Every structure is written in structure tokens, then in C-alpha cells.
mmCIF file of C-alpha atoms in Angstrom:
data_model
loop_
_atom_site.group_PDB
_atom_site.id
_atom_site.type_symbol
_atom_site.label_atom_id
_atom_site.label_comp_id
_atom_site.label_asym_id
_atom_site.label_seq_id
_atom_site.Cartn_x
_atom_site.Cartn_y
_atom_site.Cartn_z
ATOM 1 C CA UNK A 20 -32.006 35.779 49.194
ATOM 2 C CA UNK A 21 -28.831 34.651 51.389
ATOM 3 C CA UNK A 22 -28.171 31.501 52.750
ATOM 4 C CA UNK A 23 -29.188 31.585 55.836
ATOM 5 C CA UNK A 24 -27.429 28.836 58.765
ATOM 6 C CA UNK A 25 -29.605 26.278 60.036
ATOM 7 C CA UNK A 26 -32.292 27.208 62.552
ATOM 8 C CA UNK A 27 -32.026 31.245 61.520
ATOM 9 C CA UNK A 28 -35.337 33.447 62.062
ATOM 10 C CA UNK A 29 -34.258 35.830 59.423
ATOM 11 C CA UNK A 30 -37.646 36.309 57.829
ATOM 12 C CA UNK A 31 -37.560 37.705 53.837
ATOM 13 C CA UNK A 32 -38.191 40.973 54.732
ATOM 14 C CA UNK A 33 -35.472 41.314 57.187
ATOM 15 C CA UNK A 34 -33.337 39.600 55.005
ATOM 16 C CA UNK A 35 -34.073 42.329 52.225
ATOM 17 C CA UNK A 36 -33.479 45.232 54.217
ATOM 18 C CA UNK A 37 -30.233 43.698 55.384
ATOM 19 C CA UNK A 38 -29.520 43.340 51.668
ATOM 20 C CA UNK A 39 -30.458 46.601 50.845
ATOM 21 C CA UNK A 40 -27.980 48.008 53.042
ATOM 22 C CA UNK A 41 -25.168 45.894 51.715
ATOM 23 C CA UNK A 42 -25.988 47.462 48.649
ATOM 24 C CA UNK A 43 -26.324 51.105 50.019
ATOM 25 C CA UNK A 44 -22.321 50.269 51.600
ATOM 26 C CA UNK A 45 -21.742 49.927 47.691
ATOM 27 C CA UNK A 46 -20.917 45.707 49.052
ATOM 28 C CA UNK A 47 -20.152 44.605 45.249
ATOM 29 C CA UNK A 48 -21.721 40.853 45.843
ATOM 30 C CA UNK A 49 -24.645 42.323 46.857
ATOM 31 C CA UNK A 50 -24.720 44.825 43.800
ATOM 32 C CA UNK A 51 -24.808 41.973 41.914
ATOM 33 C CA UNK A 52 -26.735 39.641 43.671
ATOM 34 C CA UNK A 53 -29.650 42.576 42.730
ATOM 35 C CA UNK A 54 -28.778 42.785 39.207
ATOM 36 C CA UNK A 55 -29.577 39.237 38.604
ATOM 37 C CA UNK A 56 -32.215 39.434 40.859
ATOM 38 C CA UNK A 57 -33.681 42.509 38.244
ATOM 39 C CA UNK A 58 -32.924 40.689 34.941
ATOM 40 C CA UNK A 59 -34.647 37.337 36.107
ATOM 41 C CA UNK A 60 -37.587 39.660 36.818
ATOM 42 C CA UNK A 61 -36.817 40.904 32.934
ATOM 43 C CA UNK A 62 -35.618 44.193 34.167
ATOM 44 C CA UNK A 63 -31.803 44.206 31.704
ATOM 45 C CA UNK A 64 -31.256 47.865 32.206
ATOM 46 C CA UNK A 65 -31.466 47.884 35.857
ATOM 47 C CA UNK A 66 -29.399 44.403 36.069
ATOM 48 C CA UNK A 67 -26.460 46.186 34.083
ATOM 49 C CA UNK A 68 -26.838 49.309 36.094
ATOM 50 C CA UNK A 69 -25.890 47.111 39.585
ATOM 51 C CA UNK A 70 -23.255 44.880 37.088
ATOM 52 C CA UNK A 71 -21.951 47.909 36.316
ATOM 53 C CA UNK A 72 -21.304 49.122 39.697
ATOM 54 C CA UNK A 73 -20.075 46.168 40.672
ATOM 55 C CA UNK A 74 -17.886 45.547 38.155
ATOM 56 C CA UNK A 75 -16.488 49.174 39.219
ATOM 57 C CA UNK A 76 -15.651 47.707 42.219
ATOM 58 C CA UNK A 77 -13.585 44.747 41.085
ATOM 59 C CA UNK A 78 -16.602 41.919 41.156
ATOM 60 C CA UNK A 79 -15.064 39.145 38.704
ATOM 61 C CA UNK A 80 -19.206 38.230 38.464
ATOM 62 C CA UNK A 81 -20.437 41.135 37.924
ATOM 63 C CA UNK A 82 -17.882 41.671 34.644
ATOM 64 C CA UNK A 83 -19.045 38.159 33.177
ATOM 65 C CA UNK A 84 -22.590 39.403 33.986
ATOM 66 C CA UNK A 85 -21.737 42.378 31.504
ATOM 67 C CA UNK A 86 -19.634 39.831 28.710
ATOM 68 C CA UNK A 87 -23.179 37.983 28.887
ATOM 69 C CA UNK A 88 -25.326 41.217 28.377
ATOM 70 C CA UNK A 89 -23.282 42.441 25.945
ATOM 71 C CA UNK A 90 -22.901 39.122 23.675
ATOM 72 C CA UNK A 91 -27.175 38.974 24.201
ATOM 73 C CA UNK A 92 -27.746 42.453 23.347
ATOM 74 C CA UNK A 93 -29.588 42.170 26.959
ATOM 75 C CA UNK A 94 -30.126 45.845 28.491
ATOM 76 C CA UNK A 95 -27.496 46.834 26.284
ATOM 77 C CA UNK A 96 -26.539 47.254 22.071
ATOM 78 C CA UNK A 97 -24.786 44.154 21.020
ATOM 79 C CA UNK A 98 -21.135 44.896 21.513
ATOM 80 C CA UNK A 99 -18.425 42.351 20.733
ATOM 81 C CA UNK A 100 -15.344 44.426 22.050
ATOM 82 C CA UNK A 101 -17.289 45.519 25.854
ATOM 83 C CA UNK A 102 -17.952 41.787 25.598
ATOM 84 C CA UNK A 103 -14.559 40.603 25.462
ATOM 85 C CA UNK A 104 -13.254 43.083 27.784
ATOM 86 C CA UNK A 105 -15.642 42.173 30.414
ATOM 87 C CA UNK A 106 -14.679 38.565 29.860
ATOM 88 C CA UNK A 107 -11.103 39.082 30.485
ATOM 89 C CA UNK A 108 -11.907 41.484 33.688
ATOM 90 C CA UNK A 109 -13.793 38.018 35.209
ATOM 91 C CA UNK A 110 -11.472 35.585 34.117
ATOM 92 C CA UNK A 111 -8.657 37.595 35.694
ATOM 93 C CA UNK A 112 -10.902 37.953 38.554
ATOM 94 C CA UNK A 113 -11.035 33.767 38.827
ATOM 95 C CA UNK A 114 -14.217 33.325 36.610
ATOM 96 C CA UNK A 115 -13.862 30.384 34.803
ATOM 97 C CA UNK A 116 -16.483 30.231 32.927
ATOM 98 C CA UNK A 117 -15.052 33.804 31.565
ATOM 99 C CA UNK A 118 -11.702 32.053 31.178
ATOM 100 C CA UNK A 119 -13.377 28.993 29.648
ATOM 101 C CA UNK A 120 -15.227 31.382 27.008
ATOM 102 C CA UNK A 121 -11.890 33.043 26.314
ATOM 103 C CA UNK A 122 -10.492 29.575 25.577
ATOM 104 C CA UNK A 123 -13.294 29.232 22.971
ATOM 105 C CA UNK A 124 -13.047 32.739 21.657
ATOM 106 C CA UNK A 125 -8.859 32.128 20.743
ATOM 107 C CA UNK A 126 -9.412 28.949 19.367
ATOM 108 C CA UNK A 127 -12.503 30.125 17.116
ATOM 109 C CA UNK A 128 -9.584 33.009 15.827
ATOM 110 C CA UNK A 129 -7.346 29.335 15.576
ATOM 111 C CA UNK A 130 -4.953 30.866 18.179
ATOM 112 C CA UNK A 131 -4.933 26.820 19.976
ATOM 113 C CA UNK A 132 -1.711 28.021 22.060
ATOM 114 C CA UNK A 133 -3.719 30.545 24.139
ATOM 115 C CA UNK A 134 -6.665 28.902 23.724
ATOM 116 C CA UNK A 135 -5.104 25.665 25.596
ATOM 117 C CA UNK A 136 -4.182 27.741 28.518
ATOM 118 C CA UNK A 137 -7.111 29.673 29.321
ATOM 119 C CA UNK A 138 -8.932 25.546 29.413
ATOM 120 C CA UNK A 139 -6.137 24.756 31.482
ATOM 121 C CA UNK A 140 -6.426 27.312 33.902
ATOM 122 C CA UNK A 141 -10.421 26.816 34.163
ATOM 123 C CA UNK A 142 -9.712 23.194 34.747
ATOM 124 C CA UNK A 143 -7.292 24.100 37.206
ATOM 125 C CA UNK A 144 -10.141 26.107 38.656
ATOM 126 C CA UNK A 145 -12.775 22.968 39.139
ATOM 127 C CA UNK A 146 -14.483 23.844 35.232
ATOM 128 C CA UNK A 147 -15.767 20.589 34.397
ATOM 129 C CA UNK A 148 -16.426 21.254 30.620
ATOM 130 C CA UNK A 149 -12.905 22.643 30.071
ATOM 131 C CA UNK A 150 -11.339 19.651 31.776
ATOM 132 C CA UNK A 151 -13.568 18.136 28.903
ATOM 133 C CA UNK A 152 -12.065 20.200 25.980
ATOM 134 C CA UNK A 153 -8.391 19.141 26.790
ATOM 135 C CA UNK A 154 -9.381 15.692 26.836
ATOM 136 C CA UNK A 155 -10.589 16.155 23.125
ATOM 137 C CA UNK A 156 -7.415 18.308 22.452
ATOM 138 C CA UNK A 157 -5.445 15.725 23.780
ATOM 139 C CA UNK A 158 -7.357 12.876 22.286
ATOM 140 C CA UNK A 159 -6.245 14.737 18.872
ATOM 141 C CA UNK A 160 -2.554 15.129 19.757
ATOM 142 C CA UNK A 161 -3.063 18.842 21.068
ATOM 143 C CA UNK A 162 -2.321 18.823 24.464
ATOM 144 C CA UNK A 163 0.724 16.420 25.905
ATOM 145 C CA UNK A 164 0.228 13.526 28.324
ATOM 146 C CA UNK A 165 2.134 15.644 31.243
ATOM 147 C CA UNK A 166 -0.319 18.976 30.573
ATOM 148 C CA UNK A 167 -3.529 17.304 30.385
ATOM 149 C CA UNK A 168 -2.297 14.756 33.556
ATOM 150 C CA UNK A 169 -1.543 18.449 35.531
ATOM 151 C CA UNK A 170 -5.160 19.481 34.392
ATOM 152 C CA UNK A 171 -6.383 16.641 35.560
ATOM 153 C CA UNK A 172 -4.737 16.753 39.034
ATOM 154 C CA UNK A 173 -5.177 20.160 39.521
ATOM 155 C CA UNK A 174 -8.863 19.546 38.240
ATOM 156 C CA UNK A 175 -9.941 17.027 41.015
ATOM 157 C CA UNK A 176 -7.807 19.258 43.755
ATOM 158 C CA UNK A 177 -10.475 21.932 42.979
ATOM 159 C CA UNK A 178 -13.526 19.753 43.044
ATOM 160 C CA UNK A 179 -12.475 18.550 46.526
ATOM 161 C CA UNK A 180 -11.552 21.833 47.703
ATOM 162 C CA UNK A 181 -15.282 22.641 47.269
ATOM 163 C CA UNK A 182 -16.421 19.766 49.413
ATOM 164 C CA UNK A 183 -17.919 20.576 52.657
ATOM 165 C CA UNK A 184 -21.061 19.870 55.159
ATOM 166 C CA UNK A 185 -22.053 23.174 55.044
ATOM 167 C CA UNK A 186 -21.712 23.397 51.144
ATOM 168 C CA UNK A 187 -23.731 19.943 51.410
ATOM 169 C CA UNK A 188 -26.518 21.555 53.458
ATOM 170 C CA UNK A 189 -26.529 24.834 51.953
ATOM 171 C CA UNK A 190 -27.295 22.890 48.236
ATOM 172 C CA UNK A 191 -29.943 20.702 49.909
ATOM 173 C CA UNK A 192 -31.533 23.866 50.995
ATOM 174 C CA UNK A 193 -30.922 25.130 47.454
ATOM 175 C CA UNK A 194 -32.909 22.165 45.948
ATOM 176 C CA UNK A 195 -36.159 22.700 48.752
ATOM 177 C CA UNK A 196 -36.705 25.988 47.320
#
């Protein structure tokens, strides 16, 4: 269901038909939004249908909705190439918890130089457990003082770019549900 702003009368069933016609525009977050509302209900093959679409329609999500299903075997065959692909389509979208997974996925193939940058860039994008990683990598000697000091910058400019009231508000309402 959306967020709604404080003091809204949006009941549930207005606010279903409203998302039903996002989804009837073709609106790619609401495509989504559906498909993970139909594989928490245990519905995989209608979640990957909407990932699908919206993936079609450039969602970054959506694709690292579809590198999950695909890695599970979830509404789909297990299939490591669709999975990687997908990944790559979200972290170029500004996923980073696809561009965090690609960091593990080159340095499991022991390719640390690309590896290093995807952590980097999903520290850069606010990812605390990749900000994480490069300090192990450069508690080992992996990454230099002035990289993993950039992270870190660039790490903290995210989080605080993400600060707000209504962020606040809308994560207190997040935690009454």
C-alpha cells in the first residue's frame, strides 16, 4: 500500500484501485510494487510476470527482483547467467545491493580489482555492509588509506542525504503497521 501524507482519507480500497491503474498506465514502480506484493502471498510466477514488465521498462528493482528469483529458483528454473544479467541491469540502474552482490560475485572469481569498485560504488551509494567490506579489505592492505577515506566520505554524504522529517514520519508509520 502507498504511503499515504499525514491526515489522508485514502481508505485501502481506494488506494488499490488507484494502484491498479498505475499498473494498467504500465507505471513500472507500481508493476513491481505488485510483484512483491504476489510473491509474499507465495504467488513466484505472477511476481516475475510484473518484475518482468517492469524490468522492460527500465525498473533497477524490478531487475534485482529477477537476479533474486533466478539465484532462488523462485517462479523460475535456477539460472546463473539471467541472474547475473539482471544484477548488472539494477546495479546500473543505482541498486546497490545489485552492485554490492556483483562485488561479491568478482571477488568469489578472485577478480579483487572489480570487485573493490563495485563496494566502492555501493558505499558511495549509502550500502552499509559494503562500506563494511572495504574496511576488511583495507584492514588487509587491499584498499589504500585515500580510497577507503573517499568511501567513507562519500558513504556518510549518502546516509545524510536520506535524512528527512518526512522520511522520519513515513518509517514511524512503517513500524505502526
Amino acid at each position: 500500500m502507498p504511503i499515504l501524507s499525514e491526515g489522508s482519507t485514502v481508505d485501502d480500497e481506494e488506494a488499490v484501485m488507484n494502484m491498479m491503474k498505475r499498473v494498467e498506465a504500465n507505471d513500472p514502480v507500481s508493476l513491481r510494487q505488485i510483484g512483491r506484493q504476489r510473491y509474499e502471498e507465495g504467488d513466484y510466477n505472477g511476481a516475475f510476470q510484473y518484475w518482468t514488465k517492469a524490468a522492460g521498462l527500465g525498473n533497477a528493482e524490478a531487475h534485482y527482483e529477477l537476479s533474486c528469483s533466478y539465484a532462488e529458483g523462485e517462479g523460475v528454473e535456477i539460472d546463473e547467467e539471467k541472474r547475473v544479467y539482471h544484477l548488472e541491469h539494477a546495479a546500473i540502474g543505482g541498486n546497490p545491493r545489485a552492485r554490492y552482490n556483483l562485488g561479491c560475485e568478482e571477488a568469489k572469481n578472485r577478480r579483487m580489482d572489480r570487485a573493490i569498485k563495485h563496494f566502492i560504488i555501493a558505499a558511495n551509494l549509502g550500502h552499509n555492509e559494503s562500506l563494511e567490506v572495504l574496511k576488511n579489505f583495507y584492514a588487509k592492505g587491499h584498499v589504500s588509506k585515500d580510497a577507503f577515506a573517499a568511501a567513507l566520505r562519500a558513504h556518510q554524504a549518502a546516509v545524510d542525504a536520506t535524512k528527512s522529517p518526512q522520511r522520519e514520519m513515513a518509517l514511524q508509520w512503517e513500524r505502526l503497521q
